[in-house]
mmCIF file of C-alpha atoms and ligand atoms in Angstrom:
data_model
loop_
_atom_site.group_PDB
_atom_site.id
_atom_site.type_symbol
_atom_site.label_atom_id
_atom_site.label_comp_id
_atom_site.label_asym_id
_atom_site.label_seq_id
_atom_site.Cartn_x
_atom_site.Cartn_y
_atom_site.Cartn_z
ATOM 1 C CA UNK O 136 -31.871 -19.311 16.779
ATOM 2 C CA UNK O 137 -33.847 -16.123 17.344
ATOM 3 C CA UNK O 138 -37.376 -15.512 16.054
ATOM 4 C CA UNK O 139 -36.032 -13.639 13.045
ATOM 5 C CA UNK O 140 -33.922 -16.591 11.918
ATOM 6 C CA UNK O 141 -36.728 -19.059 12.616
ATOM 7 C CA UNK O 142 -39.169 -17.066 10.522
ATOM 8 C CA UNK O 143 -36.617 -16.735 7.743
ATOM 9 C CA UNK O 144 -36.052 -20.496 7.761
ATOM 10 C CA UNK O 145 -39.770 -21.194 7.701
ATOM 11 C CA UNK O 146 -40.348 -18.926 4.719
ATOM 12 C CA UNK O 147 -37.229 -20.221 3.017
ATOM 13 C CA UNK O 148 -38.109 -23.870 3.469
ATOM 14 C CA UNK O 149 -41.587 -23.516 2.081
ATOM 15 C CA UNK O 150 -40.010 -22.705 -1.318
ATOM 16 C CA UNK O 151 -42.710 -21.569 -3.708
ATOM 17 C CA UNK O 152 -45.518 -21.866 -1.193
ATOM 18 C CA UNK O 153 -46.710 -18.869 0.743
ATOM 19 C CA UNK O 154 -46.551 -19.041 4.522
ATOM 20 C CA UNK O 155 -49.503 -17.498 6.224
ATOM 21 C CA UNK O 156 -48.853 -14.723 8.712
ATOM 22 C CA UNK O 157 -51.665 -16.013 10.839
ATOM 23 C CA UNK O 158 -50.226 -19.529 11.051
ATOM 24 C CA UNK O 159 -46.808 -18.137 11.933
ATOM 25 C CA UNK O 160 -48.311 -15.897 14.597
ATOM 26 C CA UNK O 161 -50.011 -18.944 16.136
ATOM 27 C CA UNK O 162 -46.880 -21.075 15.870
ATOM 28 C CA UNK O 163 -44.612 -18.549 17.489
ATOM 29 C CA UNK O 164 -47.188 -17.313 19.976
ATOM 30 C CA UNK O 165 -46.859 -13.682 18.850
ATOM 31 C CA UNK O 166 -49.181 -11.272 17.017
ATOM 32 C CA UNK O 167 -49.446 -10.906 13.270
ATOM 33 C CA UNK O 168 -48.142 -7.376 13.631
ATOM 34 C CA UNK O 169 -45.043 -8.745 15.359
ATOM 35 C CA UNK O 170 -44.553 -11.146 12.441
ATOM 36 C CA UNK O 171 -44.957 -8.290 9.997
ATOM 37 C CA UNK O 172 -42.338 -6.250 11.871
ATOM 38 C CA UNK O 173 -39.864 -9.128 11.733
ATOM 39 C CA UNK O 174 -40.537 -9.556 8.014
ATOM 40 C CA UNK O 175 -39.796 -5.881 7.521
ATOM 41 C CA UNK O 176 -36.567 -6.252 9.425
ATOM 42 C CA UNK O 177 -35.573 -9.113 7.121
ATOM 43 C CA UNK O 178 -36.424 -6.906 4.146
ATOM 44 C CA UNK O 179 -34.160 -4.189 5.495
ATOM 45 C CA UNK O 180 -31.419 -6.806 5.665
ATOM 46 C CA UNK O 181 -31.833 -7.354 1.926
ATOM 47 C CA UNK O 182 -34.212 -10.328 1.759
ATOM 48 C CA UNK O 183 -36.966 -9.997 -0.813
ATOM 49 C CA UNK O 184 -40.149 -11.189 0.795
ATOM 50 C CA UNK O 185 -43.421 -10.859 -1.056
ATOM 51 C CA UNK O 186 -46.585 -10.524 0.929
ATOM 52 C CA UNK O 187 -49.944 -11.385 -0.517
ATOM 53 C CA UNK O 188 -53.139 -10.567 1.186
ATOM 54 C CA UNK O 189 -54.799 -13.533 2.844
ATOM 55 C CA UNK O 190 -52.167 -15.922 1.432
ATOM 56 C CA UNK O 191 -49.013 -14.960 3.261
ATOM 57 C CA UNK O 192 -45.325 -14.461 2.741
ATOM 58 C CA UNK O 193 -42.935 -15.877 0.171
ATOM 59 C CA UNK O 194 -39.149 -15.510 -0.180
ATOM 60 C CA UNK O 195 -38.212 -14.270 -3.639
ATOM 61 C CA UNK O 196 -34.607 -13.192 -3.158
ATOM 62 C CA UNK O 197 -31.654 -13.640 -0.818
ATOM 63 C CA UNK O 198 -28.886 -11.001 -0.613
ATOM 64 C CA UNK O 199 -25.283 -12.021 -1.236
ATOM 65 C CA UNK O 200 -24.294 -10.895 2.230
ATOM 66 C CA UNK O 201 -22.408 -12.972 4.736
ATOM 67 C CA UNK O 202 -25.009 -13.189 7.486
ATOM 68 C CA UNK O 203 -24.442 -16.030 9.962
ATOM 69 C CA UNK O 204 -27.750 -17.650 8.966
ATOM 70 C CA UNK O 205 -26.544 -17.788 5.338
ATOM 71 C CA UNK O 206 -23.035 -18.951 6.185
ATOM 72 C CA UNK O 207 -24.279 -21.701 8.466
ATOM 73 C CA UNK O 208 -27.030 -22.974 6.213
ATOM 74 C CA UNK O 209 -25.998 -26.439 4.992
ATOM 75 C CA UNK O 210 -22.409 -25.678 5.954
ATOM 76 C CA UNK O 211 -20.391 -28.864 5.493
ATOM 77 C CA UNK O 212 -17.752 -28.442 8.162
ATOM 78 C CA UNK O 213 -16.901 -30.099 11.447
ATOM 79 C CA UNK O 214 -15.570 -27.083 13.295
ATOM 80 C CA UNK O 215 -15.155 -24.072 11.024
ATOM 81 C CA UNK O 216 -18.001 -21.599 11.203
ATOM 82 C CA UNK O 217 -19.888 -23.308 14.015
ATOM 83 C CA UNK O 218 -19.673 -19.886 15.683
ATOM 84 C CA UNK O 219 -19.951 -16.873 13.374
ATOM 85 C CA UNK O 220 -19.393 -13.261 14.396
ATOM 86 C CA UNK O 221 -20.711 -10.981 11.673
ATOM 87 C CA UNK O 222 -19.937 -7.291 11.236
ATOM 88 C CA UNK O 223 -21.358 -5.193 8.381
ATOM 89 C CA UNK O 224 -18.129 -3.187 8.697
ATOM 90 C CA UNK O 225 -15.137 -3.451 11.033
ATOM 91 C CA UNK O 226 -11.556 -2.244 11.321
ATOM 92 C CA UNK O 227 -10.139 -5.750 10.802
ATOM 93 C CA UNK O 228 -11.557 -9.248 11.339
ATOM 94 C CA UNK O 229 -8.049 -10.300 12.313
ATOM 95 C CA UNK O 230 -7.748 -7.747 15.093
ATOM 96 C CA UNK O 231 -11.238 -8.608 16.314
ATOM 97 C CA UNK O 232 -10.565 -12.338 16.329
ATOM 98 C CA UNK O 233 -7.281 -11.837 18.196
ATOM 99 C CA UNK O 234 -8.942 -9.569 20.721
ATOM 100 C CA UNK O 235 -11.685 -12.078 21.356
ATOM 101 C CA UNK O 236 -9.461 -15.122 21.392
ATOM 102 C CA UNK O 237 -7.453 -13.576 24.210
ATOM 103 C CA UNK O 238 -10.262 -12.092 26.254
ATOM 104 C CA UNK O 239 -13.258 -14.261 25.516
ATOM 105 C CA UNK O 240 -11.772 -17.635 24.869
ATOM 106 C CA UNK O 241 -13.446 -18.117 21.486
ATOM 107 C CA UNK O 242 -13.981 -21.782 20.627
ATOM 108 C CA UNK O 243 -11.943 -23.436 17.917
ATOM 109 C CA UNK O 244 -13.435 -22.846 14.490
ATOM 110 C CA UNK O 245 -14.997 -19.465 15.355
ATOM 111 C CA UNK O 246 -15.312 -17.281 12.279
ATOM 112 C CA UNK O 247 -15.220 -13.489 12.154
ATOM 113 C CA UNK O 248 -16.530 -12.119 8.886
ATOM 114 C CA UNK O 249 -17.321 -8.706 7.465
ATOM 115 C CA UNK O 250 -18.429 -6.977 4.283
ATOM 116 C CA UNK O 251 -15.762 -4.280 4.514
ATOM 117 C CA UNK O 252 -12.639 -3.552 6.557
ATOM 118 C CA UNK O 253 -11.466 -0.045 7.282
ATOM 119 C CA UNK O 254 -8.015 -1.087 8.555
ATOM 120 C CA UNK O 255 -7.294 -4.482 7.038
ATOM 121 C CA UNK O 256 -3.816 -5.764 7.843
ATOM 122 C CA UNK O 257 -1.303 -7.785 5.890
ATOM 123 C CA UNK O 258 1.945 -9.289 7.131
ATOM 124 C CA UNK O 259 4.514 -7.194 8.976
ATOM 125 C CA UNK O 260 2.008 -4.433 9.647
ATOM 126 C CA UNK O 261 1.287 -3.780 5.972
ATOM 127 C CA UNK O 262 -2.106 -2.548 4.900
ATOM 128 C CA UNK O 263 -4.682 -4.808 3.263
ATOM 129 C CA UNK O 264 -7.223 -3.030 1.073
ATOM 130 C CA UNK O 265 -10.658 -4.458 1.803
ATOM 131 C CA UNK O 266 -13.522 -2.666 0.069
ATOM 132 C CA UNK O 267 -17.077 -3.966 -0.067
ATOM 133 C CA UNK O 268 -17.558 -6.917 -2.421
ATOM 134 C CA UNK O 269 -14.520 -8.961 -1.381
ATOM 135 C CA UNK O 270 -14.220 -11.801 1.100
ATOM 136 C CA UNK O 271 -12.500 -10.809 4.322
ATOM 137 C CA UNK O 272 -12.585 -13.233 7.216
ATOM 138 C CA UNK O 273 -10.559 -14.670 10.092
ATOM 139 C CA UNK O 274 -10.942 -17.865 12.077
ATOM 140 C CA UNK O 275 -9.569 -19.424 15.215
ATOM 141 C CA UNK O 276 -7.754 -22.745 15.487
ATOM 142 C CA UNK O 277 -6.161 -24.412 18.482
ATOM 143 C CA UNK O 278 -3.886 -26.972 16.878
ATOM 144 C CA UNK O 279 -1.800 -29.332 18.934
ATOM 145 C CA UNK O 280 1.463 -28.584 17.216
ATOM 146 C CA UNK O 281 4.796 -26.876 17.678
ATOM 147 C CA UNK O 282 4.989 -23.167 16.764
ATOM 148 C CA UNK O 283 7.382 -23.887 13.889
ATOM 149 C CA UNK O 284 4.855 -26.242 12.304
ATOM 150 C CA UNK O 285 2.191 -23.561 11.955
ATOM 151 C CA UNK O 286 3.400 -22.713 8.442
ATOM 152 C CA UNK O 287 1.565 -25.897 7.414
ATOM 153 C CA UNK O 288 -1.683 -24.169 8.311
ATOM 154 C CA UNK O 289 -0.870 -21.158 6.117
ATOM 155 C CA UNK O 290 -0.050 -23.496 3.256
ATOM 156 C CA UNK O 291 -3.160 -25.628 3.643
ATOM 157 C CA UNK O 292 -5.366 -22.528 3.733
ATOM 158 C CA UNK O 293 -3.662 -21.083 0.643
ATOM 159 C CA UNK O 294 -4.170 -24.430 -1.083
ATOM 160 C CA UNK O 295 -7.846 -24.576 -0.095
ATOM 161 C CA UNK O 296 -8.451 -21.075 -1.458
ATOM 162 C CA UNK O 297 -6.634 -21.868 -4.706
ATOM 163 C CA UNK O 298 -8.447 -25.171 -5.199
ATOM 164 C CA UNK O 299 -11.916 -23.805 -4.598
ATOM 165 C CA UNK O 300 -11.483 -20.743 -6.823
ATOM 166 C CA UNK O 301 -10.122 -22.930 -9.594
ATOM 167 C CA UNK O 302 -12.836 -25.560 -9.258
ATOM 168 C CA UNK O 303 -15.638 -23.011 -9.046
ATOM 169 C CA UNK O 304 -14.572 -20.651 -11.810
ATOM 170 C CA UNK O 305 -12.017 -22.462 -13.951
ATOM 171 C CA UNK O 306 -9.307 -19.909 -13.180
ATOM 172 C CA UNK O 307 -5.829 -21.392 -12.770
ATOM 173 C CA UNK O 308 -4.694 -20.344 -9.311
ATOM 174 C CA UNK O 309 -1.153 -20.695 -7.991
ATOM 175 C CA UNK O 310 0.583 -20.179 -4.668
ATOM 176 C CA UNK O 311 3.510 -17.905 -4.076
ATOM 177 C CA UNK O 312 5.079 -19.435 -0.989
ATOM 178 C CA UNK O 313 3.997 -19.157 1.685
ATOM 179 C CA UNK O 314 0.900 -16.956 1.791
ATOM 180 C CA UNK O 315 0.054 -15.363 -1.552
ATOM 181 C CA UNK O 316 -2.688 -16.721 -3.749
ATOM 182 C CA UNK O 317 -1.908 -15.582 -7.272
ATOM 183 C CA UNK O 318 -2.892 -15.776 -10.895
ATOM 184 C CA UNK O 319 -0.239 -15.923 -13.559
ATOM 185 C CA UNK O 320 -1.376 -14.222 -16.698
ATOM 186 C CA UNK O 321 -0.576 -11.650 -19.335
ATOM 187 C CA UNK O 322 3.077 -11.757 -18.376
ATOM 188 C CA UNK O 323 2.681 -10.927 -14.715
ATOM 189 C CA UNK O 324 1.866 -12.566 -11.412
ATOM 190 C CA UNK O 325 -1.118 -10.884 -9.817
ATOM 191 C CA UNK O 326 -2.404 -11.381 -6.321
ATOM 192 C CA UNK O 327 -5.984 -12.531 -5.979
ATOM 193 C CA UNK O 328 -5.777 -13.252 -2.249
ATOM 194 C CA UNK O 329 -3.553 -13.405 0.780
ATOM 195 C CA UNK O 330 -3.336 -15.347 4.013
ATOM 196 C CA UNK O 331 -2.183 -13.966 7.341
ATOM 197 C CA UNK O 332 -1.393 -16.436 10.123
ATOM 198 C CA UNK O 333 -0.786 -15.224 13.646
ATOM 199 C CA UNK O 334 -0.451 -17.200 16.830
ATOM 200 C CA UNK O 335 -0.211 -17.071 20.561
ATOM 201 C CA UNK O 336 2.423 -19.551 21.652
ATOM 202 C CA UNK O 337 4.710 -20.588 24.445
ATOM 203 C CA UNK O 338 7.985 -22.372 23.922
ATOM 204 C CA UNK O 339 7.043 -25.607 22.223
ATOM 205 C CA UNK O 340 3.301 -25.070 22.529
ATOM 206 C CA UNK O 341 0.673 -23.252 20.457
ATOM 207 C CA UNK O 342 -2.240 -21.730 22.388
ATOM 208 C CA UNK O 343 -4.176 -20.317 19.472
ATOM 209 C CA UNK O 344 -3.833 -19.536 15.806
ATOM 210 C CA UNK O 345 -5.852 -16.858 14.036
ATOM 211 C CA UNK O 346 -5.845 -17.151 10.264
ATOM 212 C CA UNK O 347 -7.011 -14.216 8.146
ATOM 213 C CA UNK O 348 -8.063 -14.693 4.548
ATOM 214 C CA UNK O 349 -8.582 -11.879 2.064
ATOM 215 C CA UNK O 350 -9.839 -12.553 -1.453
ATOM 216 C CA UNK O 351 -10.680 -10.056 -4.180
ATOM 217 C CA UNK O 352 -14.039 -11.301 -5.415
ATOM 218 C CA UNK O 353 -16.605 -8.746 -6.667
ATOM 219 C CA UNK O 354 -14.817 -5.720 -5.260
ATOM 220 C CA UNK O 355 -13.201 -3.054 -7.360
ATOM 221 C CA UNK O 356 -9.436 -3.007 -6.989
ATOM 222 C CA UNK O 357 -8.236 0.007 -5.059
ATOM 223 C CA UNK O 358 -5.770 2.258 -6.889
ATOM 224 C CA UNK O 359 -2.944 1.287 -4.505
ATOM 225 C CA UNK O 360 -2.920 -2.306 -5.763
ATOM 226 C CA UNK O 361 -4.371 -2.015 -9.248
ATOM 227 C CA UNK O 362 -1.135 -3.052 -10.959
ATOM 228 C CA UNK O 363 -0.319 -6.016 -8.737
ATOM 229 C CA UNK O 364 -3.753 -7.385 -7.827
ATOM 230 C CA UNK O 365 -6.650 -9.010 -9.608
ATOM 231 C CA UNK O 366 -10.201 -9.985 -8.646
ATOM 232 C CA UNK O 367 -12.469 -12.824 -9.658
ATOM 233 C CA UNK O 368 -14.856 -10.274 -11.149
ATOM 234 C CA UNK O 369 -12.099 -8.845 -13.286
ATOM 235 C CA UNK O 370 -11.093 -12.270 -14.578
ATOM 236 C CA UNK O 371 -14.614 -13.466 -15.291
ATOM 237 C CA UNK O 372 -16.224 -10.178 -16.243
ATOM 238 C CA UNK O 373 -19.107 -10.783 -13.835
ATOM 239 C CA UNK O 374 -20.002 -10.978 -10.175
ATOM 240 C CA UNK O 375 -20.091 -14.345 -8.414
ATOM 241 C CA UNK O 376 -21.762 -15.579 -5.223
ATOM 242 C CA UNK O 377 -19.494 -14.747 -2.309
ATOM 243 C CA UNK O 378 -21.503 -16.776 0.156
ATOM 244 C CA UNK O 379 -21.140 -19.911 -1.956
ATOM 245 C CA UNK O 380 -17.431 -19.288 -2.361
ATOM 246 C CA UNK O 381 -16.977 -18.708 1.374
ATOM 247 C CA UNK O 382 -18.799 -21.939 2.253
ATOM 248 C CA UNK O 383 -16.792 -23.893 -0.288
ATOM 249 C CA UNK O 384 -13.533 -22.540 1.124
ATOM 250 C CA UNK O 385 -14.554 -23.209 4.735
ATOM 251 C CA UNK O 386 -15.378 -26.786 3.810
ATOM 252 C CA UNK O 387 -12.040 -27.260 2.080
ATOM 253 C CA UNK O 388 -10.039 -25.738 4.935
ATOM 254 C CA UNK O 389 -11.963 -27.805 7.473
ATOM 255 C CA UNK O 390 -11.181 -31.006 5.580
ATOM 256 C CA UNK O 391 -7.526 -29.983 5.223
ATOM 257 C CA UNK O 392 -7.300 -29.299 8.938
ATOM 258 C CA UNK O 393 -8.748 -32.716 9.734
ATOM 259 C CA UNK O 394 -6.132 -34.225 7.456
ATOM 260 C CA UNK O 395 -3.394 -32.248 9.174
ATOM 261 C CA UNK O 396 -4.559 -33.534 12.546
ATOM 262 C CA UNK O 397 -4.183 -37.074 11.214
ATOM 263 C CA UNK O 398 -0.641 -36.232 10.181
ATOM 264 C CA UNK O 399 -1.675 -36.015 6.534
ATOM 265 C CA UNK O 400 0.332 -32.965 5.450
ATOM 266 C CA UNK O 401 2.290 -35.094 2.990
ATOM 267 C CA UNK O 402 -0.943 -35.648 1.061
ATOM 268 C CA UNK O 403 -1.203 -31.893 0.470
ATOM 269 C CA UNK O 404 2.433 -31.417 -0.348
ATOM 270 C CA UNK O 405 2.370 -32.775 -3.889
ATOM 271 C CA UNK O 406 -0.372 -30.390 -4.907
ATOM 272 C CA UNK O 407 1.311 -27.509 -3.106
ATOM 273 C CA UNK O 408 4.395 -28.180 -5.204
ATOM 274 C CA UNK O 409 2.354 -28.382 -8.395
ATOM 275 C CA UNK O 410 0.644 -25.106 -7.634
ATOM 276 C CA UNK O 411 3.816 -23.333 -6.596
ATOM 277 C CA UNK O 412 4.698 -20.364 -8.745
ATOM 278 C CA UNK O 413 8.247 -20.268 -7.373
ATOM 279 C CA UNK O 414 9.619 -23.803 -7.685
ATOM 280 C CA UNK O 415 12.181 -24.006 -10.444
ATOM 281 C CA UNK O 416 12.532 -20.227 -10.588
ATOM 282 C CA UNK O 417 15.196 -17.846 -9.465
ATOM 283 C CA UNK O 418 14.011 -16.005 -6.391
ATOM 284 C CA UNK O 419 15.055 -13.174 -4.159
ATOM 285 C CA UNK O 420 13.889 -13.677 -0.604
ATOM 286 C CA UNK O 421 13.796 -11.437 2.395
ATOM 287 C CA UNK O 422 14.274 -13.804 5.328
ATOM 288 C CA UNK O 423 13.939 -12.443 8.874
ATOM 289 C CA UNK O 424 17.581 -11.369 9.104
ATOM 290 C CA UNK O 425 19.074 -11.562 5.603
ATOM 291 C CA UNK O 426 18.472 -11.463 1.872
ATOM 292 C CA UNK O 427 18.800 -14.739 0.011
ATOM 293 C CA UNK O 428 19.052 -15.172 -3.750
ATOM 294 C CA UNK O 429 18.998 -18.506 -5.486
ATOM 295 C CA UNK O 430 16.915 -21.137 -7.202
ATOM 296 C CA UNK O 431 13.799 -22.381 -5.409
ATOM 297 C CA UNK O 432 14.102 -26.135 -5.825
ATOM 298 C CA UNK O 433 11.656 -27.810 -3.460
ATOM 299 C CA UNK O 434 9.301 -27.720 -0.498
ATOM 300 C CA UNK O 435 10.452 -30.005 2.285
ATOM 301 C CA UNK O 436 8.191 -32.301 4.284
ATOM 302 C CA UNK O 437 7.312 -29.487 6.709
ATOM 303 C CA UNK O 438 6.501 -26.957 4.013
ATOM 304 C CA UNK O 439 9.797 -25.056 4.227
ATOM 305 C CA UNK O 440 11.189 -23.663 0.978
ATOM 306 C CA UNK O 441 14.471 -25.150 -0.200
ATOM 307 C CA UNK O 442 16.658 -22.723 -2.102
ATOM 308 C CA UNK O 443 19.956 -23.445 -3.813
ATOM 309 C CA UNK O 444 22.242 -20.439 -3.607
ATOM 310 C CA UNK O 445 25.656 -20.140 -5.237
ATOM 311 C CA UNK O 446 27.339 -21.564 -2.178
ATOM 312 C CA UNK O 447 24.885 -23.987 -0.558
ATOM 313 C CA UNK O 448 21.353 -25.292 -0.174
ATOM 314 C CA UNK O 449 19.213 -23.394 2.300
ATOM 315 C CA UNK O 450 16.028 -24.295 4.108
ATOM 316 C CA UNK O 451 13.779 -21.282 4.587
ATOM 317 C CA UNK O 452 11.007 -21.432 7.145
ATOM 318 C CA UNK O 453 9.917 -17.801 7.076
ATOM 319 C CA UNK O 454 10.350 -15.057 4.574
ATOM 320 C CA UNK O 455 8.966 -13.072 1.764
ATOM 321 C CA UNK O 456 9.673 -13.593 -1.887
ATOM 322 C CA UNK O 457 10.424 -10.242 -3.442
ATOM 323 C CA UNK O 458 11.187 -11.373 -6.977
ATOM 324 C CA UNK O 459 10.423 -14.423 -9.092
ATOM 325 C CA UNK O 460 12.378 -14.721 -12.333
ATOM 326 C CA UNK O 461 12.569 -17.352 -14.997
ATOM 327 C CA UNK O 462 15.985 -18.997 -15.013
HETATM 328 C C1 LIG H 601 -1.208 -10.734 3.022
HETATM 329 O O1 LIG H 601 -0.249 -9.884 3.510
HETATM 330 O O2 LIG H 601 -1.287 -11.125 1.894
HETATM 331 C C2 LIG H 601 -2.252 -11.143 4.046
HETATM 332 C C3 LIG H 601 -3.578 -10.500 3.794
HETATM 333 C C4 LIG H 601 -4.613 -10.943 4.783
HETATM 334 C C5 LIG H 601 -5.875 -10.138 4.698
HETATM 335 C C6 LIG H 601 -6.963 -10.702 5.554
HETATM 336 S S1 LIG H 601 -8.517 -10.002 5.192
HETATM 337 C C7 LIG H 601 -9.224 -10.708 6.586
HETATM 338 C C8 LIG H 601 -8.182 -10.596 7.688
HETATM 339 N N1 LIG H 601 -8.319 -9.334 8.378
HETATM 340 C C9 LIG H 601 -7.258 -8.539 8.185
HETATM 341 O O3 LIG H 601 -7.133 -7.401 8.654
HETATM 342 N N2 LIG H 601 -6.351 -9.185 7.408
HETATM 343 C C10 LIG H 601 -6.794 -10.513 7.054
HETATM 344 P P1 LIG H 601 1.053 -9.450 2.723
HETATM 345 O O4 LIG H 601 1.727 -10.643 2.113
HETATM 346 O O5 LIG H 601 1.808 -8.628 3.697
HETATM 347 O O6 LIG H 601 0.527 -8.540 1.559
HETATM 348 C C11 LIG H 601 0.215 -7.191 1.751
HETATM 349 C C12 LIG H 601 0.478 -6.470 0.454
HETATM 350 O O7 LIG H 601 -0.462 -6.890 -0.539
HETATM 351 C C13 LIG H 601 0.282 -4.966 0.559
HETATM 352 O O8 LIG H 601 1.482 -4.340 0.950
HETATM 353 C C14 LIG H 601 -0.146 -4.564 -0.832
HETATM 354 O O9 LIG H 601 0.974 -4.430 -1.676
HETATM 355 C C15 LIG H 601 -0.893 -5.785 -1.317
HETATM 356 N N3 LIG H 601 -2.361 -5.646 -1.149
HETATM 357 C C16 LIG H 601 -3.059 -4.900 -0.263
HETATM 358 N N4 LIG H 601 -4.380 -5.084 -0.413
HETATM 359 C C17 LIG H 601 -4.541 -5.950 -1.438
HETATM 360 C C18 LIG H 601 -5.661 -6.532 -2.075
HETATM 361 N N5 LIG H 601 -6.908 -6.289 -1.699
HETATM 362 N N6 LIG H 601 -5.408 -7.396 -3.094
HETATM 363 C C19 LIG H 601 -4.162 -7.684 -3.498
HETATM 364 N N7 LIG H 601 -3.074 -7.168 -2.940
HETATM 365 C C20 LIG H 601 -3.248 -6.306 -1.919
#
């Protein structure tokens, strides 16, 4: 922890009490002017710090920004977020995480987070709109699993996001297999978030997985996606705390990942089925090398989608659902 974070923690932990500049200067072995400069830096970061002559400093407001000190404060995870790379703005947290995982050997659980992406990416090179006010982050995992099992990670992350949004805000959140987090309302399915899972693998062995999560929280919805997307702000009619939401989701993913490591995917499967927006419906799917139309009937024990077509039952391990229709 640097001096800035230590001073912030000291002022934060003294709650309603003022912390004297003189005491801090003595404690840290620096001048009162140096303390004052650090306080001003914290103010520029968005912290409200009141200063009263001869009494000291008091924290009166914390910004809803995703600073590492805020993310890591009382974070209830084993591995996720133990390292946080924060960018006020970046092209894409996903690209950054991938770059660093290859060149810098980022430890498992490392989190890359930003307030705004200029070139957010979706699957298959699509664009992900990421204005200020949303949650846009990526993290690194190094699971001991086969490449074809990695879909379980996408599903557990989608489930964690759905669960936490629902629990926190009472919004019913569903999953459109495998990576869309959606809300079903006013006659249409709208996307509130998306998951992007990428990996570096050899035959039969995964080196790293980078998972990107995008959630529309307090951001306005860009024109490009206005018809198909929705945000938490839009549903609730007010802003919510992004930092609290992020920490809740990290905790949930971390617990899910622990469960996965203990071979506990089956425990998640029932809820994944319950939250599926496609099971029981007629779907049109673009699989890697063909189009498949049929009824989505189940998720198998590995998270693959089982579809009954006119001629046979198919197991789909990768693909994109283009249409969901009632039967
Ligand atoms: C996804 O792709 O749903 C994965 C999105 C992952 C985004 C995160 S943000 C943090 C990390 N860093 C990145 O650069 N990316 C990850 P896909 O299923 O391909 O959906 C993309 C499609 O969703 C687009 O073609 C648009 O139609 C739509 N879309 C774009 N931005 C959206 C938004 N903000 N909300 C809802 N839909 C959006």
